[in-house]
Tab-separated table of C-alpha atoms in Angstrom:
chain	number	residue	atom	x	y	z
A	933	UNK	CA	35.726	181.861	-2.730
A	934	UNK	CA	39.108	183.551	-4.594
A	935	UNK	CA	42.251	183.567	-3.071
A	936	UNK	CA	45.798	184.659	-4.882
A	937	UNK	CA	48.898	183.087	-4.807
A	938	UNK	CA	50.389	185.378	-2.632
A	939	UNK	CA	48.221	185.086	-0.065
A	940	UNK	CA	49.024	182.150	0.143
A	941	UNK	CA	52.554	182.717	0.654
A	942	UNK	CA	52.126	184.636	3.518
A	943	UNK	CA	49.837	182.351	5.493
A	944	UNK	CA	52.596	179.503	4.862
A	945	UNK	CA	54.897	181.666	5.954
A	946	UNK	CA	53.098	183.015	8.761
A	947	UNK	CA	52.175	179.621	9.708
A	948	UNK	CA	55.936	178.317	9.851
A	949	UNK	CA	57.485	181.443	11.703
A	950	UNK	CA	54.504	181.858	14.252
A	951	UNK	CA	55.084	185.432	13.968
A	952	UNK	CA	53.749	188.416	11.378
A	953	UNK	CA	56.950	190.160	12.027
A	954	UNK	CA	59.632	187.223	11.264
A	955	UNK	CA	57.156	186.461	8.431
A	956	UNK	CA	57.597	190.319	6.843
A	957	UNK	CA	61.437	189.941	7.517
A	958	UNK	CA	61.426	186.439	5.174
A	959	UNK	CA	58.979	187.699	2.709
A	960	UNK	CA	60.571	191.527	2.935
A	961	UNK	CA	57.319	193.036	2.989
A	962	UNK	CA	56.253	195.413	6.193
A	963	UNK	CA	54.387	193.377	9.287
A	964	UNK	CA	51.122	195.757	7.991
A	965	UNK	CA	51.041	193.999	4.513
A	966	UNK	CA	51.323	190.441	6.260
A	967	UNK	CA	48.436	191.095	8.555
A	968	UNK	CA	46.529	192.611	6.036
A	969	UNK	CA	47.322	190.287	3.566
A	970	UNK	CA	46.292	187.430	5.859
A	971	UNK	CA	42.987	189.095	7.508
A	972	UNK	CA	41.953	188.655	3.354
A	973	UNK	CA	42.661	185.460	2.746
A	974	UNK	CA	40.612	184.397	6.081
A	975	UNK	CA	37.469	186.591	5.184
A	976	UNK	CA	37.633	185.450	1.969
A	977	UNK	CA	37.651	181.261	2.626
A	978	UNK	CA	35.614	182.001	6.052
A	979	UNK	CA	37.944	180.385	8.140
A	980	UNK	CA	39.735	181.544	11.231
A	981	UNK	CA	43.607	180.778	11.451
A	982	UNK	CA	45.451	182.145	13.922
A	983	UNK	CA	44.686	183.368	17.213
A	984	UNK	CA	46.527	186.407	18.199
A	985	UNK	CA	48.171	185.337	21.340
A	986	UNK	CA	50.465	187.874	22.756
A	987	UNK	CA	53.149	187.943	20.601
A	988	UNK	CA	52.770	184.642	18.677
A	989	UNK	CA	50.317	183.415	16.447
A	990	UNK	CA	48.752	180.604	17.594
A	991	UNK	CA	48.104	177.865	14.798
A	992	UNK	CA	44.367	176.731	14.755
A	993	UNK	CA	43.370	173.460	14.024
A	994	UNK	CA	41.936	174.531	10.791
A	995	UNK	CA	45.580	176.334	9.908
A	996	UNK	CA	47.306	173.059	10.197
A	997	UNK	CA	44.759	171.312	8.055
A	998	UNK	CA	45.445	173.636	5.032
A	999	UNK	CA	49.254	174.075	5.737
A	1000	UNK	CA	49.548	170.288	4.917
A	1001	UNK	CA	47.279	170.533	1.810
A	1002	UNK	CA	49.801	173.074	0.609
A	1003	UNK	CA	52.952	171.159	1.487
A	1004	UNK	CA	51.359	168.031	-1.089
A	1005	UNK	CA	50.588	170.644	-3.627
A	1006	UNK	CA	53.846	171.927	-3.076
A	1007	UNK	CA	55.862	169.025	-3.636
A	1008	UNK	CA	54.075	168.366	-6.846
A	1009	UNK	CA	54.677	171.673	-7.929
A	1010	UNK	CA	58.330	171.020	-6.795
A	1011	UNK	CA	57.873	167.311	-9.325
A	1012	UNK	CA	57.034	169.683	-12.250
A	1013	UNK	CA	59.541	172.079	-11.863
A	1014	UNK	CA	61.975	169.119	-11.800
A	1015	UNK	CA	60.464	167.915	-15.061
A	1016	UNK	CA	60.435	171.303	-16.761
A	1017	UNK	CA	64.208	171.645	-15.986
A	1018	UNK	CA	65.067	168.324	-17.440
A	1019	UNK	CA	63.096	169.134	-20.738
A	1020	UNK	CA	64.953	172.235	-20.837
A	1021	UNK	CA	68.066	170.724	-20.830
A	1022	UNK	CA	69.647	168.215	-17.841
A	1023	UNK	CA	67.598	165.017	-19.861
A	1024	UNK	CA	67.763	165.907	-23.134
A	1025	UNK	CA	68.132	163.509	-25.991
A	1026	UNK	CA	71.773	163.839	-27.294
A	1027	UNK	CA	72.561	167.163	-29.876
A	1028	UNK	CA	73.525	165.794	-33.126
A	1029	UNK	CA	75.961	168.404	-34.469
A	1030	UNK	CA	78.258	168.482	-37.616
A	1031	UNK	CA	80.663	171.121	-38.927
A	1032	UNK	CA	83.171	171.582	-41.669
A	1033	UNK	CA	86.978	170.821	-40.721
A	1034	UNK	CA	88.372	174.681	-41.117
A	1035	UNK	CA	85.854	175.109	-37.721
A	1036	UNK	CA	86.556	172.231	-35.846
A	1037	UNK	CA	89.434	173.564	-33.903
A	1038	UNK	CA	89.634	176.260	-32.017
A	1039	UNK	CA	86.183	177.559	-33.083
A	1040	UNK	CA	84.304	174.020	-31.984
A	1041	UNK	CA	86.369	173.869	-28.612
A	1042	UNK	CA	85.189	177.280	-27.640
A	1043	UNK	CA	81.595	176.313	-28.826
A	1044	UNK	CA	81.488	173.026	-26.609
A	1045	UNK	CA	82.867	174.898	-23.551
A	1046	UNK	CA	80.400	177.541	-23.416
A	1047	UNK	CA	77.636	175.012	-24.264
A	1048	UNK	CA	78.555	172.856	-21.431
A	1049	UNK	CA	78.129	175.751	-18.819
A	1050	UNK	CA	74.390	175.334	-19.870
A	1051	UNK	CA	73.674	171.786	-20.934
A	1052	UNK	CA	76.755	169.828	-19.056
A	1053	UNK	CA	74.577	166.588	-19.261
A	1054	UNK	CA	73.395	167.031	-22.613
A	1055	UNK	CA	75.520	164.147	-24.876
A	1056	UNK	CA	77.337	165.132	-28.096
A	1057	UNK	CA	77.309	163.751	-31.741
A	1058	UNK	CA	80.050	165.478	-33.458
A	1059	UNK	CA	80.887	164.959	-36.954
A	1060	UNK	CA	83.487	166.305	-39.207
A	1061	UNK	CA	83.211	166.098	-42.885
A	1062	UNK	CA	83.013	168.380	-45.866
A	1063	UNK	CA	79.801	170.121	-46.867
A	1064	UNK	CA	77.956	168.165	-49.141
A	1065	UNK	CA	78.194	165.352	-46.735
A	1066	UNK	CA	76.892	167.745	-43.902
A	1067	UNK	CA	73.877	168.726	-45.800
A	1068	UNK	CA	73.168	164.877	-46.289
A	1069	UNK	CA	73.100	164.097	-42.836
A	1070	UNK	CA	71.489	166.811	-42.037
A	1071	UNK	CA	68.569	166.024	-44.751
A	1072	UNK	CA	68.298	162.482	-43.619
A	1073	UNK	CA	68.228	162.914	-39.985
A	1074	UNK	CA	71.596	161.810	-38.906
A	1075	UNK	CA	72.516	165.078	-37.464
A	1076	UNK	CA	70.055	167.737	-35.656
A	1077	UNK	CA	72.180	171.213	-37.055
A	1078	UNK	CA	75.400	171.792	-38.839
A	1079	UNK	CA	77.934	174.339	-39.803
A	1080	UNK	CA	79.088	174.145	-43.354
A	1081	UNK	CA	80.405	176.502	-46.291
A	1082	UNK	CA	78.884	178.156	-48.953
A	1083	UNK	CA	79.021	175.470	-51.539
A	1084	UNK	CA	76.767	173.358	-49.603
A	1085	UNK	CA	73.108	173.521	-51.578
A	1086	UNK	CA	70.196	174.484	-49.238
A	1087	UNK	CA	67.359	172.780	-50.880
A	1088	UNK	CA	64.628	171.399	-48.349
A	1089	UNK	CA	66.921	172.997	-45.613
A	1090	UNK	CA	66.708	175.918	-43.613
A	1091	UNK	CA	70.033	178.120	-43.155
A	1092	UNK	CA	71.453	181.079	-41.988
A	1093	UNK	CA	74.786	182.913	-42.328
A	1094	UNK	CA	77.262	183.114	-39.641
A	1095	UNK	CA	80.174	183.997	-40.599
A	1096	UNK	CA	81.854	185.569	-43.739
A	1097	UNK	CA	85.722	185.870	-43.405
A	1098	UNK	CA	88.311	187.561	-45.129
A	1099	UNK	CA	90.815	184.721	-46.346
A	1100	UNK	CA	94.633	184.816	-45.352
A	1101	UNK	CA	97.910	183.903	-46.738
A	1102	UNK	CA	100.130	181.157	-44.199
A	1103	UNK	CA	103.289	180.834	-43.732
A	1104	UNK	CA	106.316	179.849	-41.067
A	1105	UNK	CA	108.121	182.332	-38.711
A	1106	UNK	CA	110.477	184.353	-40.864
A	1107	UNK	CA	109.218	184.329	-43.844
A	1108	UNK	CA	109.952	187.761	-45.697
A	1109	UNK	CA	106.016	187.947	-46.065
A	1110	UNK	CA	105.621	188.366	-42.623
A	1111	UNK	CA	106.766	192.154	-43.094
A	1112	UNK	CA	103.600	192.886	-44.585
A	1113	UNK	CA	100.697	194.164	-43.102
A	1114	UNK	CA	98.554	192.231	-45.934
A	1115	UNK	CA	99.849	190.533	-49.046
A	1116	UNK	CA	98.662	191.350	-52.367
A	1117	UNK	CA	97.537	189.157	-55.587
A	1118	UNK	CA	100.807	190.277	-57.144
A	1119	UNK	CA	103.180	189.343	-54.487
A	1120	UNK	CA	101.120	186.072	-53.905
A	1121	UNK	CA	102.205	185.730	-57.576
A	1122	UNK	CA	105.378	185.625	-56.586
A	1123	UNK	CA	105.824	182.209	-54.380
A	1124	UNK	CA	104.999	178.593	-54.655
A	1125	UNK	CA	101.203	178.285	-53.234
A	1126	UNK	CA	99.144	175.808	-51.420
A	1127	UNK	CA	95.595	175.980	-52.159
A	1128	UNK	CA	92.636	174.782	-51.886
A	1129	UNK	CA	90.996	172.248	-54.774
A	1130	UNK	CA	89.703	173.869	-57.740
A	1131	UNK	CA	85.972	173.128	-56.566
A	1132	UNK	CA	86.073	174.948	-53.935
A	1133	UNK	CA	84.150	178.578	-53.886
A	1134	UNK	CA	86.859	180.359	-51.946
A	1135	UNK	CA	89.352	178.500	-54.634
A	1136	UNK	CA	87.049	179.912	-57.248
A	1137	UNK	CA	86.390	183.831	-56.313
A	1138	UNK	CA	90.550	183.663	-56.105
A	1139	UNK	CA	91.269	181.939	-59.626
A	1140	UNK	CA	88.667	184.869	-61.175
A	1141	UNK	CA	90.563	187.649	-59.218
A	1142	UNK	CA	93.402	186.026	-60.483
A	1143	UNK	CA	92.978	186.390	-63.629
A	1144	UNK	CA	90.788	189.538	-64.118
A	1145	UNK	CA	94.291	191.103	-62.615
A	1146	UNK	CA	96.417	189.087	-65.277
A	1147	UNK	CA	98.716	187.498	-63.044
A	1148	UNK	CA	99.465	183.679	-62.668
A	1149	UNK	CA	99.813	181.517	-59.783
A	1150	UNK	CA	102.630	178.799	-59.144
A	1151	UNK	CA	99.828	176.335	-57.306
A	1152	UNK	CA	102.670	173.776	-56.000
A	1153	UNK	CA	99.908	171.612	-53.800
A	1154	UNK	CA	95.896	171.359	-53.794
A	1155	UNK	CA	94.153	170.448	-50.822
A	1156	UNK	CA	90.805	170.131	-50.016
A	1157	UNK	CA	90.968	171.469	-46.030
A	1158	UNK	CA	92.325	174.795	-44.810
A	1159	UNK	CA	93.566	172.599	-41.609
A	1160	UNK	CA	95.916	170.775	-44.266
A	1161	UNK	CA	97.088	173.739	-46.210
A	1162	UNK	CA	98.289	175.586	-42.642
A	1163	UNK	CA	100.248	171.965	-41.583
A	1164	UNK	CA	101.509	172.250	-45.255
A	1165	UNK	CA	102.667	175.847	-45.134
A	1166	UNK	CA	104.111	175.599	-41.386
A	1167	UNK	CA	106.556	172.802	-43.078
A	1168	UNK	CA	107.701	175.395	-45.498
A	1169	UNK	CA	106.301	173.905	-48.532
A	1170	UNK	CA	104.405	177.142	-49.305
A	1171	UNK	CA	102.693	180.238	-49.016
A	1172	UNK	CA	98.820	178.696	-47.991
A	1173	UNK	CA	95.615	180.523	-48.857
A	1174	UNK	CA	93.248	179.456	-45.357
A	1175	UNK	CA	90.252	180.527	-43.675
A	1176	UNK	CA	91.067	182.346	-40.751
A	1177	UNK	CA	89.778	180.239	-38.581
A	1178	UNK	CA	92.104	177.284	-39.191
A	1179	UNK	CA	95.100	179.285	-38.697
A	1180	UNK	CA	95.068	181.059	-35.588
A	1181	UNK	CA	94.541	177.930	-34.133
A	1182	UNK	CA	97.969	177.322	-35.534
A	1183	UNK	CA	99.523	180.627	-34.556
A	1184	UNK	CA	100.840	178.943	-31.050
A	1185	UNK	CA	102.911	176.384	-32.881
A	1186	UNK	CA	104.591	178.945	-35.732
A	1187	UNK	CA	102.337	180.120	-37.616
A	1188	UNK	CA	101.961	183.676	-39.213
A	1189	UNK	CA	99.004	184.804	-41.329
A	1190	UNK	CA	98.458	188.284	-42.803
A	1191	UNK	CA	95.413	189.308	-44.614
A	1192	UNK	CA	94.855	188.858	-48.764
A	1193	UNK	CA	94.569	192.042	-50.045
A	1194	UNK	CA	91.553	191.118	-52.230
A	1195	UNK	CA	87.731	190.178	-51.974
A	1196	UNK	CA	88.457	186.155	-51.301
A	1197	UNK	CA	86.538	185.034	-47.914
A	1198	UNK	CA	84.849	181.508	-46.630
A	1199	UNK	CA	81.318	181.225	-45.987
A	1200	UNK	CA	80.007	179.669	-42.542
A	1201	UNK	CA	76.128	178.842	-42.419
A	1202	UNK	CA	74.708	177.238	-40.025
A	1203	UNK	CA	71.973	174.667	-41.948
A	1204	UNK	CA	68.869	172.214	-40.167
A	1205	UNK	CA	66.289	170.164	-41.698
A	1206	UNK	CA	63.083	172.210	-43.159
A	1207	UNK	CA	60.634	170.944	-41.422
A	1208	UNK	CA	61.979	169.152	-38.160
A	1209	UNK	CA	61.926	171.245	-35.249
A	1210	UNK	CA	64.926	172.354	-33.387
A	1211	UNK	CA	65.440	171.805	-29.334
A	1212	UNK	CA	66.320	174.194	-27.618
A	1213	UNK	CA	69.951	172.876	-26.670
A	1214	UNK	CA	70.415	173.218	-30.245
A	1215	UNK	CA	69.373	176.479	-30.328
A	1216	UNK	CA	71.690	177.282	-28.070
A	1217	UNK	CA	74.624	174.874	-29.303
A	1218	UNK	CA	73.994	177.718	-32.388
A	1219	UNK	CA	74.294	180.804	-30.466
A	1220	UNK	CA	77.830	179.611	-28.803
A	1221	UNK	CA	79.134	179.121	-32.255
A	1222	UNK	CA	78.147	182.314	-33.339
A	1223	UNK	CA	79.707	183.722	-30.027
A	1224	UNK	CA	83.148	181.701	-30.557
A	1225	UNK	CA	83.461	183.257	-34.205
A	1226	UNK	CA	82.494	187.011	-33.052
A	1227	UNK	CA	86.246	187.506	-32.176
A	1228	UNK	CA	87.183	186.301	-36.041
A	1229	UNK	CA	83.841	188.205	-37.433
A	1230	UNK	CA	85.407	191.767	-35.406
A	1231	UNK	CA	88.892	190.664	-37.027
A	1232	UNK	CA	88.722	189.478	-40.510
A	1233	UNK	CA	84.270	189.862	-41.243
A	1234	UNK	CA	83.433	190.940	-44.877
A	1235	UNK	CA	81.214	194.195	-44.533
A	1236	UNK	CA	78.340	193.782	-46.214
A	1237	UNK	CA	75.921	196.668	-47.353
């Protein structure tokens, strides 16, 4: 005795509309395919099920027995489709997520709406630190995933590049820099700068540019977040050096950027433990980050060959 799925269907159907053609119209199939589909199933579990009455078809006792086997093996299939849907998502566990403070504006508001159109019942961990205490976290087990820079190490994790960004000089509203399409190493030479602390890679590739040109900077105030130098340089206490994605976060309250016109940028990687699985809300916590820093990656992304 074999039987498919779909034949099935169509006696359940057939059985609840009393009628081969309503039973085409629901299934949108032609009234030959439900009769023919039907006349199968019967030869092939030897029992009779309907008796052609006129119009109608008239439910035999044997019918009604296996229409209410199917409704109990449909409402357990309806159970498990429940419990597939809350592993994929509605019951997860909460996401433990982390990220460094240039991204935990704009960039990590965008990221939680769009994750919330998928997993709206999923809790949230969020953490914002530096790096190094990211990658601690993340090696320990405090946190599921996080997005960090490039001075993070990567042993015993797993990691993948983001974003690479073309750094930008900040300033106020009316500041004679704003003129400028980009501003050069020379001209940045020029004016009292806030920057980021010496230890910092972004800090670093600038310093070596810095000097290979010759030139010397006036560093007036060291800072170890691009979220303080943009505050600092919207006061007027400098010309910043930021990652992009702090300041057009910062562009609504008065803040211009324009492009460096040299090969500084900040690293974003997304990093997870080695061996420990990831679930697939986190997967997907990943790809909205990725899709809340396309508009920066089209706008300020390093090319690479």
């Amino acid at each position: 005795m074999t039987f498919t799925l779909k034949q099935v269907e169509t006696f359940r159907t057939v059985y609840e509309t009393e009628s081969v053609t309503a039973a085409a119209r629901r299934l949108d199939v032609s009234p030959a395919t439900v009769s023919a589909t039907l006349a199968a199933l019967e030869a092939s579990i030897e029992l009779r099920l309907f008796e052609r009455v006129r119009q109608r078809m008239q439910r035999t006792p044997e019918a009604t027995l296996l229409y209410e086997e199917i409704r109990r093996l449909n409402v357990g299939l309806e159970s498990l489709g429940r419990k597939i849907r809350a592993i994929r998502g509605a019951a997860q566990p909460r996401l433990r997520i982390g990220c460094i403070h240039a991204y935990s504006g704009a960039i990590v508001n965008a990221t939680i709406a769009r994750f919330r159109e998928r997993y709206p019942d999923t809790p949230l961990y969020l953490q914002i630190r530096d790096s190094n205490t990211l990658r601690d976290m993340v090696v320990s087990g405090e946190l599921d995933l996080a997005a960090v820079a490039d001075e993070s190490e990567l042993e015993g994790l797993r990691g993948h590049r983001l974003a690479s960004l073309r750094a930008v000089t900040v300033f106020p509203g009316g500041h004679p820099l704003a003129r400028l399409e980009q501003v050069s190493l020379a001209q940045l030479a020029e004016v009292d700068v806030i920057a980021l602390n010496a230890e910092d890679a972004s800090r670093q590739r600038l310093d070596a540019l810095v000097l290979q040109a010759g030139l010397g900077l006036r560093v007036a105030i060291e800072t170890p977040y691009s979220s303080t130098v943009c505050q600092l340089a919207l006061a007027g206490h400098g010309v910043g050096i930021a990652n992009p994605a702090t300041a057009v976060g910062l562009e609504a309250a008065g803040l211009c950027h324009r492009p460096l016109a040299a090969p500084v940028h900040f690293e974003c990687h997304m990093i997870l433990h080695g061996s420990r699985p990831l679930s697939e809300a986190g997967k997907y916590w990943a790809t909205c980050l990725r899709a809340a820093l396309a508009p920066l990656v089209e706008r300020y992304g390093v090319k690479r060959g």
